[in-house]
Amino acid sequence: MNRKLLIAAAVSSVLSGCAGMDQATMNQMVQIAGQAYGGSASNALAESEIVAGLREALAQGTTSAITTLGRSNGFWGNPAVRIPLPEQLRKVEQAMRAAGLGGQIDEFQLTLNRAAEKAVPEVADIFGNAVREMSVADARGILGGGQDAATQYFRRTAGDAIQARFVPIVQSATQKVGVTQQYKTLMSSYGPLLQLAGVKDTDLDAYVTGKAVDGLFYSIAAEEARIRRDPRARTTELLRKVFGSQG
């Protein structure tokens, strides 16, 4: 089984917990869906289709983002999510490059992104927990919301858990890919100038974690918008049926 299938299986398995939603909640979701589609509950899709379609869209969006970002060059090769140098180092980047440290700077930035790429696949199950806890009000916001309504729901309900999960993973990843060593090399090679410029040590683990989380939600939002906007992104009959009813 390849990497993408493994991630998809992890996301889908936890999203399946939504099947236990009580009947009253499901009926309310149907009413919400009818309002979102501009009709009554009797004209809305079947309740099972509404719930299953929403689950499928969320699974597709998160699986796509995690698979894309969690591979080699997932962050590094994408300017939209590539992790830059910490702000303190950017202040003296030009001077450091002029002093012949360009190669070390590039290698350091690469290791920051490699650490994020290693961490992303480890948070797939957290999104499933967020879906299981979805309320009727949440469903109303997602079904009738904007292009990133589901992403904002994820950030609101799962953001802290993802951040907490990332920290130890990033700590391990930064050691494996040599982030800390690269940083120490830069600081020792150009320490006097950095001190004169007022550059202080950066908490690299916290920095990479924050940027990785931002990149993950950015990618999920992009995939969500694509599913809502482009019929070609609705890769199953259920997605085409549910989201086709919106427009």
Rosetta silent file (secondary structure, phi, psi, omega in degrees, C-alpha in Angstrom):
SEQUENCE: MNRKLLIAAAVSSVLSGCAGMDQATMNQMVQIAGQAYGGSASNALAESEIVAGLREALAQGTTSAITTLGRSNGFWGNPAVRIPLPEQLRKVEQAMRAAGLGGQIDEFQLTLNRAAEKAVPEVADIFGNAVREMSVADARGILGGGQDAATQYFRRTAGDAIQARFVPIVQSATQKVGVTQQYKTLMSSYGPLLQLAGVKDTDLDAYVTGKAVDGLFYSIAAEEARIRRDPRARTTELLRKVFGSQG
SCORE:     score description
SCORE:     0.000 S_00000001
   1 L     0.000  129.106 -175.857    0.000    0.000    0.000 S_00000001
   2 L   -80.997  174.250 -173.574    1.498    3.347   -1.027 S_00000001
   3 H   -60.237  -41.799 -177.587    1.875    6.448    1.133 S_00000001
   4 H   -65.794  -41.263  179.369   -1.206    8.203   -0.234 S_00000001
   5 H   -64.712  -37.868  178.924   -3.439    5.189    0.349 S_00000001
   6 H   -63.167  -44.577  179.868   -2.162    4.840    3.912 S_00000001
   7 H   -65.909  -43.266  179.189   -2.950    8.479    4.691 S_00000001
   8 H   -60.830  -40.711  179.222   -6.362    8.230    3.025 S_00000001
   9 H   -64.292  -39.762  179.997   -7.140    5.121    5.044 S_00000001
  10 H   -64.483  -44.428  179.901   -6.147    6.853    8.280 S_00000001
  11 H   -66.389  -46.481 -175.990   -8.356    9.854    7.575 S_00000001
  12 H   -64.223  -37.134 -176.757  -11.306    7.794    6.340 S_00000001
  13 H   -64.385  -38.771 -179.953  -11.243    5.401    9.282 S_00000001
  14 H   -81.178  -29.321  177.259  -11.648    8.154   11.843 S_00000001
  15 H   -67.764  -25.201 -178.990  -14.161   10.090    9.766 S_00000001
  16 H   -62.998  -15.857  177.975  -16.366    6.994    9.718 S_00000001
  17 H   -62.196  -18.099  179.105  -17.184    7.750   13.359 S_00000001
  18 H   -66.793  -17.310 -178.688  -19.733   10.266   12.098 S_00000001
  19 H   -62.024  -19.703 -178.924  -21.989    7.338   11.203 S_00000001
  20 H   -85.487    8.614 -178.944  -22.999    7.217   14.879 S_00000001
  21 L   -61.914  135.381 -175.608  -24.654   10.631   14.735 S_00000001
  22 L   -69.508  158.685 -172.626  -28.110   10.480   16.382 S_00000001
  23 H   -62.325  -40.642 -178.607  -31.242   10.671   14.231 S_00000001
  24 H   -60.786  -42.810  178.939  -32.410   14.022   15.578 S_00000001
  25 H   -63.776  -42.939 -179.658  -29.103   15.650   14.705 S_00000001
  26 H   -63.050  -40.688  179.116  -29.132   14.124   11.229 S_00000001
  27 H   -63.678  -38.624  177.303  -32.685   15.377   10.626 S_00000001
  28 H   -64.233  -37.174  178.818  -31.643   18.867   11.692 S_00000001
  29 H   -64.383  -35.408  177.466  -28.742   18.692    9.274 S_00000001
  30 H   -63.788  -42.305  178.025  -31.187   17.879    6.470 S_00000001
  31 H   -61.942  -41.542  177.715  -33.208   20.976    7.323 S_00000001
  32 H   -61.438  -43.817 -179.021  -30.033   23.054    7.301 S_00000001
  33 H   -61.703  -40.799  179.091  -29.069   21.587    3.955 S_00000001
  34 H   -60.600  -40.767  177.524  -32.467   22.457    2.512 S_00000001
  35 H   -65.780  -41.184 -178.485  -31.995   26.064    3.574 S_00000001
  36 H   -64.355  -34.243 -177.735  -28.470   26.149    2.193 S_00000001
  37 L   -88.567    0.304  177.377  -29.663   24.853   -1.160 S_00000001
  38 L    84.994   17.278 -178.922  -32.535   27.347   -1.297 S_00000001
  39 L  -134.985 -171.323  178.954  -35.314   24.777   -0.767 S_00000001
  40 L   -92.389  171.965 -179.360  -37.212   22.952    1.950 S_00000001
  41 H   -62.467  -33.723 -178.418  -36.164   19.848    3.840 S_00000001
  42 H   -67.589  -24.432  179.551  -38.495   17.731    1.691 S_00000001
  43 H   -94.415   -5.660 -177.583  -36.607   18.853   -1.418 S_00000001
  44 L   -76.573  168.116  174.790  -33.186   18.377    0.105 S_00000001
  45 L   -63.970  160.433  176.855  -30.938   15.402   -0.445 S_00000001
  46 L   -58.426  146.867 -176.179  -31.441   12.354    1.742 S_00000001
  47 H   -58.346  -37.576 -179.748  -29.991   12.820    5.217 S_00000001
  48 H   -65.392  -34.145  179.538  -27.510    9.999    4.705 S_00000001
  49 H   -71.524  -38.176  178.668  -26.257   11.666    1.520 S_00000001
  50 H   -61.629  -51.422 -177.824  -25.809   15.032    3.224 S_00000001
  51 H   -65.030  -46.781 -178.299  -23.771   13.598    6.072 S_00000001
  52 H   -65.375  -38.107  179.733  -21.791   11.206    3.877 S_00000001
  53 H   -65.916  -40.449  177.574  -21.121   13.898    1.282 S_00000001
  54 H   -64.772  -43.586  177.584  -19.827   16.304    3.898 S_00000001
  55 H   -59.696  -43.120 -177.561  -17.598   13.584    5.364 S_00000001
  56 H   -64.684  -41.198  179.564  -16.260   12.733    1.920 S_00000001
  57 H   -64.221  -43.283  179.181  -15.434   16.334    1.102 S_00000001
  58 H   -65.168  -40.000  178.794  -13.627   16.807    4.399 S_00000001
  59 H   -65.130  -42.048 -179.618  -11.733   13.557    3.922 S_00000001
  60 H   -64.168  -43.652 -178.331  -10.714   14.501    0.384 S_00000001
  61 H   -64.076  -45.419 -178.389   -9.513   17.939    1.424 S_00000001
  62 H   -72.135  -39.652  179.851   -7.439   16.779    4.367 S_00000001
  63 H   -63.264  -42.609  179.578   -6.038   13.713    2.613 S_00000001
  64 H   -62.186  -45.649 -178.490   -4.959   15.787   -0.384 S_00000001
  65 H   -65.137  -45.221 -177.881   -3.265   18.410    1.791 S_00000001
  66 H   -66.442  -41.564  179.690   -1.509   15.892    4.031 S_00000001
  67 H   -64.309  -43.388 -177.629   -0.342   13.758    1.112 S_00000001
  68 H   -67.795  -46.332 -176.407    0.972   16.747   -0.824 S_00000001
  69 H   -77.875  -25.261 -174.359    2.757   18.444    2.067 S_00000001
  70 L   -86.678   10.341  177.563    4.020   15.252    3.686 S_00000001
  71 L  -110.200  170.830 -179.827    6.261   14.192    0.820 S_00000001
  72 L   -58.457  130.703 -177.862    9.706   15.379   -0.185 S_00000001
  73 L    72.001   12.236  176.816    9.540   18.995   -1.360 S_00000001
  74 L   -59.848  -42.233  173.717    5.930   19.282   -0.161 S_00000001
  75 L   -91.925  -49.441 -173.931    6.853   22.508    1.622 S_00000001
  76 L   -60.521  -36.392 -176.059   10.186   23.295    0.005 S_00000001
  77 L   -87.943    1.906 -177.651    8.878   23.013   -3.553 S_00000001
  78 L  -121.591  105.043 -177.721    5.782   25.158   -3.013 S_00000001
  79 L   -56.449  -26.573 -177.234    6.418   28.919   -2.650 S_00000001
  80 L   -68.933  -27.533 -177.544    2.963   29.391   -1.110 S_00000001
  81 L  -123.514   -1.343 -178.778    3.841   27.314    1.971 S_00000001
  82 L   -56.788  132.203 -178.563    7.655   27.229    1.900 S_00000001
  83 L   -79.772  120.774 -179.379    9.004   28.050    5.357 S_00000001
  84 L   -81.226  175.140  172.493   11.260   31.123    5.214 S_00000001
  85 L   -62.119  148.916  173.399   14.197   31.916    7.429 S_00000001
  86 L   -55.773  148.575 -174.461   13.218   33.128   10.899 S_00000001
  87 H   -54.367  -39.343 -177.746   12.705   36.884   10.935 S_00000001
  88 H   -61.863  -37.600  179.226   15.790   37.516   13.044 S_00000001
  89 H   -77.106  -31.035  179.027   18.027   35.839   10.460 S_00000001
  90 H   -62.161  -27.430 -179.386   16.304   37.529    7.527 S_00000001
  91 L   -63.129  -29.220 -176.494   17.487   40.854    8.949 S_00000001
  92 L  -119.293   15.692 -175.885   21.108   39.916    8.264 S_00000001
  93 H   -60.380  -46.637 -177.249   20.645   37.475    5.381 S_00000001
  94 H   -61.500  -42.200  179.753   22.146   39.726    2.716 S_00000001
  95 H   -65.066  -38.176  179.782   25.217   40.453    4.810 S_00000001
  96 H   -67.817  -38.759  177.297   25.691   36.756    5.544 S_00000001
  97 H   -66.842  -39.519  178.542   25.437   35.868    1.865 S_00000001
  98 H   -63.391  -25.891 -179.951   27.927   38.606    1.023 S_00000001
  99 H   -88.212    7.020  176.489   30.288   36.999    3.525 S_00000001
 100 H    89.520   15.679 -178.684   30.116   33.686    1.669 S_00000001
 101 H  -102.153   17.964 -178.313   27.574   31.929    3.860 S_00000001
 102 H   -58.060  -42.314 -179.609   24.892   31.592    1.179 S_00000001
 103 H   -62.554  -41.048  179.411   25.243   27.825    0.994 S_00000001
 104 H   -67.898  -37.070  178.249   24.825   27.418    4.732 S_00000001
 105 H   -63.951  -46.520 -179.674   21.783   29.687    4.749 S_00000001
 106 H   -62.325  -41.423 -179.553   20.115   27.708    1.961 S_00000001
 107 H   -65.882  -38.717  178.490   20.863   24.403    3.672 S_00000001
 108 H   -64.058  -45.852  179.435   19.445   25.678    6.947 S_00000001
 109 H   -63.350  -38.090  178.006   16.220   26.835    5.306 S_00000001
 110 H   -60.449  -42.804 -178.703   15.917   23.484    3.528 S_00000001
 111 H   -65.954  -32.464  175.250   16.153   21.611    6.826 S_00000001
 112 H   -58.935  -44.774 -178.587   13.348   23.737    8.282 S_00000001
 113 H   -72.250  -34.876  177.498   11.082   22.612    5.460 S_00000001
 114 H   -63.898  -37.665  178.585   12.205   18.988    5.656 S_00000001
 115 H   -63.072  -42.287  178.768   11.211   18.919    9.329 S_00000001
 116 H   -64.423  -40.534  179.752    7.713   20.170    8.468 S_00000001
 117 H   -62.174  -34.199  178.604    7.372   17.577    5.706 S_00000001
 118 H   -73.838  -29.138 -173.999    8.139   14.804    8.177 S_00000001
 119 H   -82.221  -36.457 -170.906    5.637   16.083   10.742 S_00000001
 120 H   -54.951  -45.210 -176.165    2.510   16.650    8.631 S_00000001
 121 H   -63.010  -12.913 -174.150    1.467   13.003    8.005 S_00000001
 122 H   -84.209   -0.397 -174.861    1.255   12.348   11.749 S_00000001
 123 H  -113.189   12.834 -175.080   -1.861   14.460   12.375 S_00000001
 124 H   -57.395  -40.547 -174.216   -4.406   12.805   10.051 S_00000001
 125 H   -68.381  -24.231 -177.696   -6.506   11.317   12.862 S_00000001
 126 H   -64.092  -34.227  179.538   -7.072   14.666   14.581 S_00000001
 127 H   -65.489  -35.462  177.275   -9.274   15.837   11.719 S_00000001
 128 H   -62.506  -39.671  177.449  -11.525   12.816   12.216 S_00000001
 129 H   -61.679  -39.111 -179.909  -12.055   13.772   15.836 S_00000001
 130 H   -64.248  -38.264  179.820  -13.107   17.258   14.745 S_00000001
 131 H   -68.199  -41.061 -179.777  -15.715   15.837   12.372 S_00000001
 132 H   -61.671  -29.890 -177.500  -17.176   13.539   15.033 S_00000001
 133 L   -90.831    5.918 -177.298  -17.676   16.542   17.322 S_00000001
 134 L   -63.836  130.377  179.011  -19.432   18.615   14.660 S_00000001
 135 L   -96.084  173.850  177.175  -22.649   20.224   15.921 S_00000001
 136 H   -62.422  -40.359  178.217  -25.734   21.274   13.990 S_00000001
 137 H   -62.689  -38.913  176.978  -24.540   24.884   14.139 S_00000001
 138 H   -62.391  -43.663 -179.938  -21.191   23.785   12.720 S_00000001
 139 H   -60.987  -40.865  178.008  -22.972   21.964    9.896 S_00000001
 140 H   -59.971  -43.920 -179.430  -24.970   25.101    9.096 S_00000001
 141 H   -65.289  -38.093 -177.614  -21.786   27.120    8.885 S_00000001
 142 H   -75.281  -48.695 -175.660  -20.014   24.619    6.657 S_00000001
 143 H   -65.586  -37.469 -178.002  -22.851   23.760    4.268 S_00000001
 144 L  -108.092   11.546 -174.167  -23.908   27.349    3.724 S_00000001
 145 L   -88.784 -168.359 -177.739  -20.585   29.030    4.425 S_00000001
 146 L   -79.320 -171.034 -174.609  -17.801   30.520    2.387 S_00000001
 147 L   -63.110  -23.116 -178.762  -15.068   28.906    0.347 S_00000001
 148 L  -121.984   28.573 -176.115  -13.063   27.966    3.456 S_00000001
 149 H   -60.291  -43.100  179.570  -15.872   27.311    5.953 S_00000001
 150 H   -67.207  -38.567  179.252  -14.767   23.735    6.673 S_00000001
 151 H   -63.803  -42.284  177.980  -11.149   24.824    7.015 S_00000001
 152 H   -64.942  -35.565  175.248  -12.096   27.501    9.517 S_00000001
 153 H   -62.298  -45.821  178.147  -14.090   24.895   11.449 S_00000001
 154 H   -60.005  -45.751 -178.067  -11.012   22.654   11.527 S_00000001
 155 H   -63.425  -38.396 -178.452   -8.767   25.492   12.653 S_00000001
 156 H   -71.104  -41.082 -173.015  -11.205   26.475   15.394 S_00000001
 157 H   -95.954  -24.969 -174.904  -11.858   22.966   16.737 S_00000001
 158 H  -119.715   -6.124 -175.132   -8.631   21.116   15.941 S_00000001
 159 H   -57.292  -45.350 -178.831   -5.979   23.830   15.710 S_00000001
 160 H   -66.558  -40.358  179.890   -4.767   23.513   19.294 S_00000001
 161 H   -65.707  -39.674  178.213   -4.672   19.709   19.137 S_00000001
 162 H   -65.246  -43.784  178.403   -2.709   19.788   15.881 S_00000001
 163 H   -58.104  -46.052 -179.035   -0.280   22.317   17.339 S_00000001
 164 H   -65.134  -39.119  179.403    0.241   20.120   20.404 S_00000001
 165 H   -67.436  -35.642 -176.896    0.722   16.991   18.284 S_00000001
 166 H   -66.604  -35.710 -170.586    3.227   18.756   16.043 S_00000001
 167 H   -54.123  -56.262 -179.547    5.561   19.887   18.811 S_00000001
 168 H   -66.988  -31.683  178.962    7.189   16.530   19.718 S_00000001
 169 H   -66.703  -44.504  178.787    7.138   15.393   16.089 S_00000001
 170 H   -65.080  -39.942  178.159    8.882   18.571   14.961 S_00000001
 171 H   -57.822  -43.662  178.396   11.378   18.276   17.797 S_00000001
 172 H   -68.016  -42.795 -177.347   12.306   14.801   16.588 S_00000001
 173 H   -66.455  -38.817 -179.477   12.300   15.843   12.928 S_00000001
 174 H   -64.541  -31.966  176.083   14.517   18.881   13.482 S_00000001
 175 H   -70.772  -43.443 -176.057   17.095   16.608   15.075 S_00000001
 176 H   -65.339  -40.065 -176.372   16.904   14.021   12.289 S_00000001
 177 L   -93.574    0.815  172.082   17.297   16.485    9.429 S_00000001
 178 L    84.398   23.052 -179.858   19.928   18.578   11.188 S_00000001
 179 H   -59.912  -49.855 -176.825   18.072   21.846   11.754 S_00000001
 180 H   -60.802  -42.872 -179.438   19.669   22.479   15.127 S_00000001
 181 H   -65.783  -40.848  177.831   23.157   21.691   13.875 S_00000001
 182 H   -62.309  -40.256 -179.975   22.739   23.939   10.835 S_00000001
 183 H   -65.733  -43.643  178.672   21.557   26.753   13.071 S_00000001
 184 H   -62.518  -37.612  178.658   24.500   26.333   15.423 S_00000001
 185 H   -63.053  -44.304  178.374   26.854   26.370   12.441 S_00000001
 186 H   -62.499  -45.976 -177.005   25.384   29.647   11.213 S_00000001
 187 H   -65.014  -37.920 -179.399   25.519   31.236   14.631 S_00000001
 188 H   -75.046  -32.094 -178.074   29.115   30.186   15.231 S_00000001
 189 H   -74.743  -29.945 -173.649   30.247   31.224   11.751 S_00000001
 190 L  -132.704   27.800 -175.747   28.736   34.670   11.890 S_00000001
 191 H   -53.711  -49.655 -177.165   28.157   35.218   15.588 S_00000001
 192 H   -56.793  -45.599  179.869   29.750   38.683   15.982 S_00000001
 193 H   -65.331  -40.596  179.944   27.666   40.278   13.222 S_00000001
 194 H   -61.696  -39.698  179.036   24.512   38.622   14.495 S_00000001
 195 H   -66.978  -40.932  178.251   25.146   39.979   17.958 S_00000001
 196 H   -63.461  -33.959 -179.022   25.795   43.469   16.607 S_00000001
 197 L   -82.013   -1.457  178.843   22.536   43.278   14.664 S_00000001
 198 L    77.881   20.509 -179.549   20.660   42.314   17.803 S_00000001
 199 L   -76.472  126.234  179.534   19.783   38.831   16.523 S_00000001
 200 L  -106.932  161.601  177.699   18.650   36.567   19.338 S_00000001
 201 L   -60.169  142.988  179.678   18.312   32.813   19.439 S_00000001
 202 L  -107.534  139.979  172.577   15.079   31.519   17.902 S_00000001
 203 L   -75.177   94.286 -172.623   12.955   28.670   19.278 S_00000001
 204 H   -64.325  -38.537 -179.622   13.270   26.621   16.104 S_00000001
 205 H   -63.058  -44.435  178.848   10.782   23.933   17.118 S_00000001
 206 H   -66.176  -37.958 -179.556    8.070   26.502   17.850 S_00000001
 207 H   -64.732  -49.464 -179.605    8.892   28.366   14.638 S_00000001
 208 H   -64.403  -40.461  179.553    8.681   25.272   12.408 S_00000001
 209 H   -59.560  -48.806 -179.619    5.529   24.082   14.175 S_00000001
 210 H   -60.372  -44.410 -179.467    3.731   27.376   13.614 S_00000001
 211 H   -69.322  -36.107  179.233    4.694   27.573    9.955 S_00000001
 212 H   -66.457  -42.284  178.279    3.828   23.911    9.335 S_00000001
 213 H   -63.911  -43.928  177.529    0.363   24.334   10.843 S_00000001
 214 H   -59.874  -43.824  179.942   -0.234   27.477    8.777 S_00000001
 215 H   -64.534  -37.676  179.192    0.858   25.661    5.623 S_00000001
 216 H   -64.202  -47.680 -179.724   -1.406   22.709    6.362 S_00000001
 217 H   -68.570  -33.222  175.831   -4.505   24.857    6.813 S_00000001
 218 H   -59.976  -44.943 -177.291   -3.614   26.908    3.744 S_00000001
 219 H   -70.117  -37.712  177.042   -3.529   23.739    1.641 S_00000001
 220 H   -64.134  -41.672  179.021   -6.767   22.377    3.099 S_00000001
 221 H   -62.519  -39.810  179.549   -8.497   25.682    2.328 S_00000001
 222 H   -64.062  -41.500  179.631   -7.252   25.578   -1.262 S_00000001
 223 H   -70.268  -38.513  177.343   -8.604   22.055   -1.756 S_00000001
 224 H   -61.437  -45.485  179.578  -11.922   22.928   -0.109 S_00000001
 225 H   -62.345  -36.891  179.682  -12.369   25.924   -2.399 S_00000001
 226 H   -65.676  -41.335  179.209  -11.551   23.747   -5.404 S_00000001
 227 H   -64.936  -41.157 -179.556  -14.210   21.184   -4.447 S_00000001
 228 H   -68.965  -36.888 -170.704  -16.821   23.894   -3.974 S_00000001
 229 H   -90.443  -39.001 -168.576  -15.916   25.770   -7.143 S_00000001
 230 L  -113.425  112.664  178.952  -14.842   23.170   -9.698 S_00000001
 231 H   -56.221  -27.510 -179.295  -17.061   20.169  -10.562 S_00000001
 232 H   -68.921  -18.999  179.011  -13.969   18.339  -11.822 S_00000001
 233 H   -82.542  -10.341  179.399  -12.600   18.282   -8.267 S_00000001
 234 L   -87.595   94.485 -165.464  -15.604   16.272   -7.063 S_00000001
 235 L   -83.279   -3.605  177.657  -14.085   12.881   -7.626 S_00000001
 236 L  -128.093  162.556  179.301  -17.041   10.702   -6.572 S_00000001
 237 H   -62.078  -37.536 -179.655  -20.701   10.554   -7.523 S_00000001
 238 H   -64.765  -43.431  177.421  -21.691   11.515   -3.996 S_00000001
 239 H   -62.050  -41.660  179.800  -19.543   14.654   -4.040 S_00000001
 240 H   -63.945  -37.529 -178.209  -20.979   15.633   -7.413 S_00000001
 241 H   -70.918  -47.157 -176.480  -24.512   15.120   -6.134 S_00000001
 242 H   -68.943  -51.271 -175.938  -24.141   16.987   -2.853 S_00000001
 243 H   -79.318  -22.621  174.533  -22.068   19.940   -4.040 S_00000001
 244 H   -67.252  -25.753  179.662  -23.810   20.097   -7.396 S_00000001
 245 L   -74.916  -12.682 -177.520  -27.025   20.860   -5.505 S_00000001
 246 L   -81.737  -29.896 -169.827  -25.472   24.009   -4.072 S_00000001
 247 L  -101.534    0.000    0.000  -24.894   25.861   -7.260 S_00000001
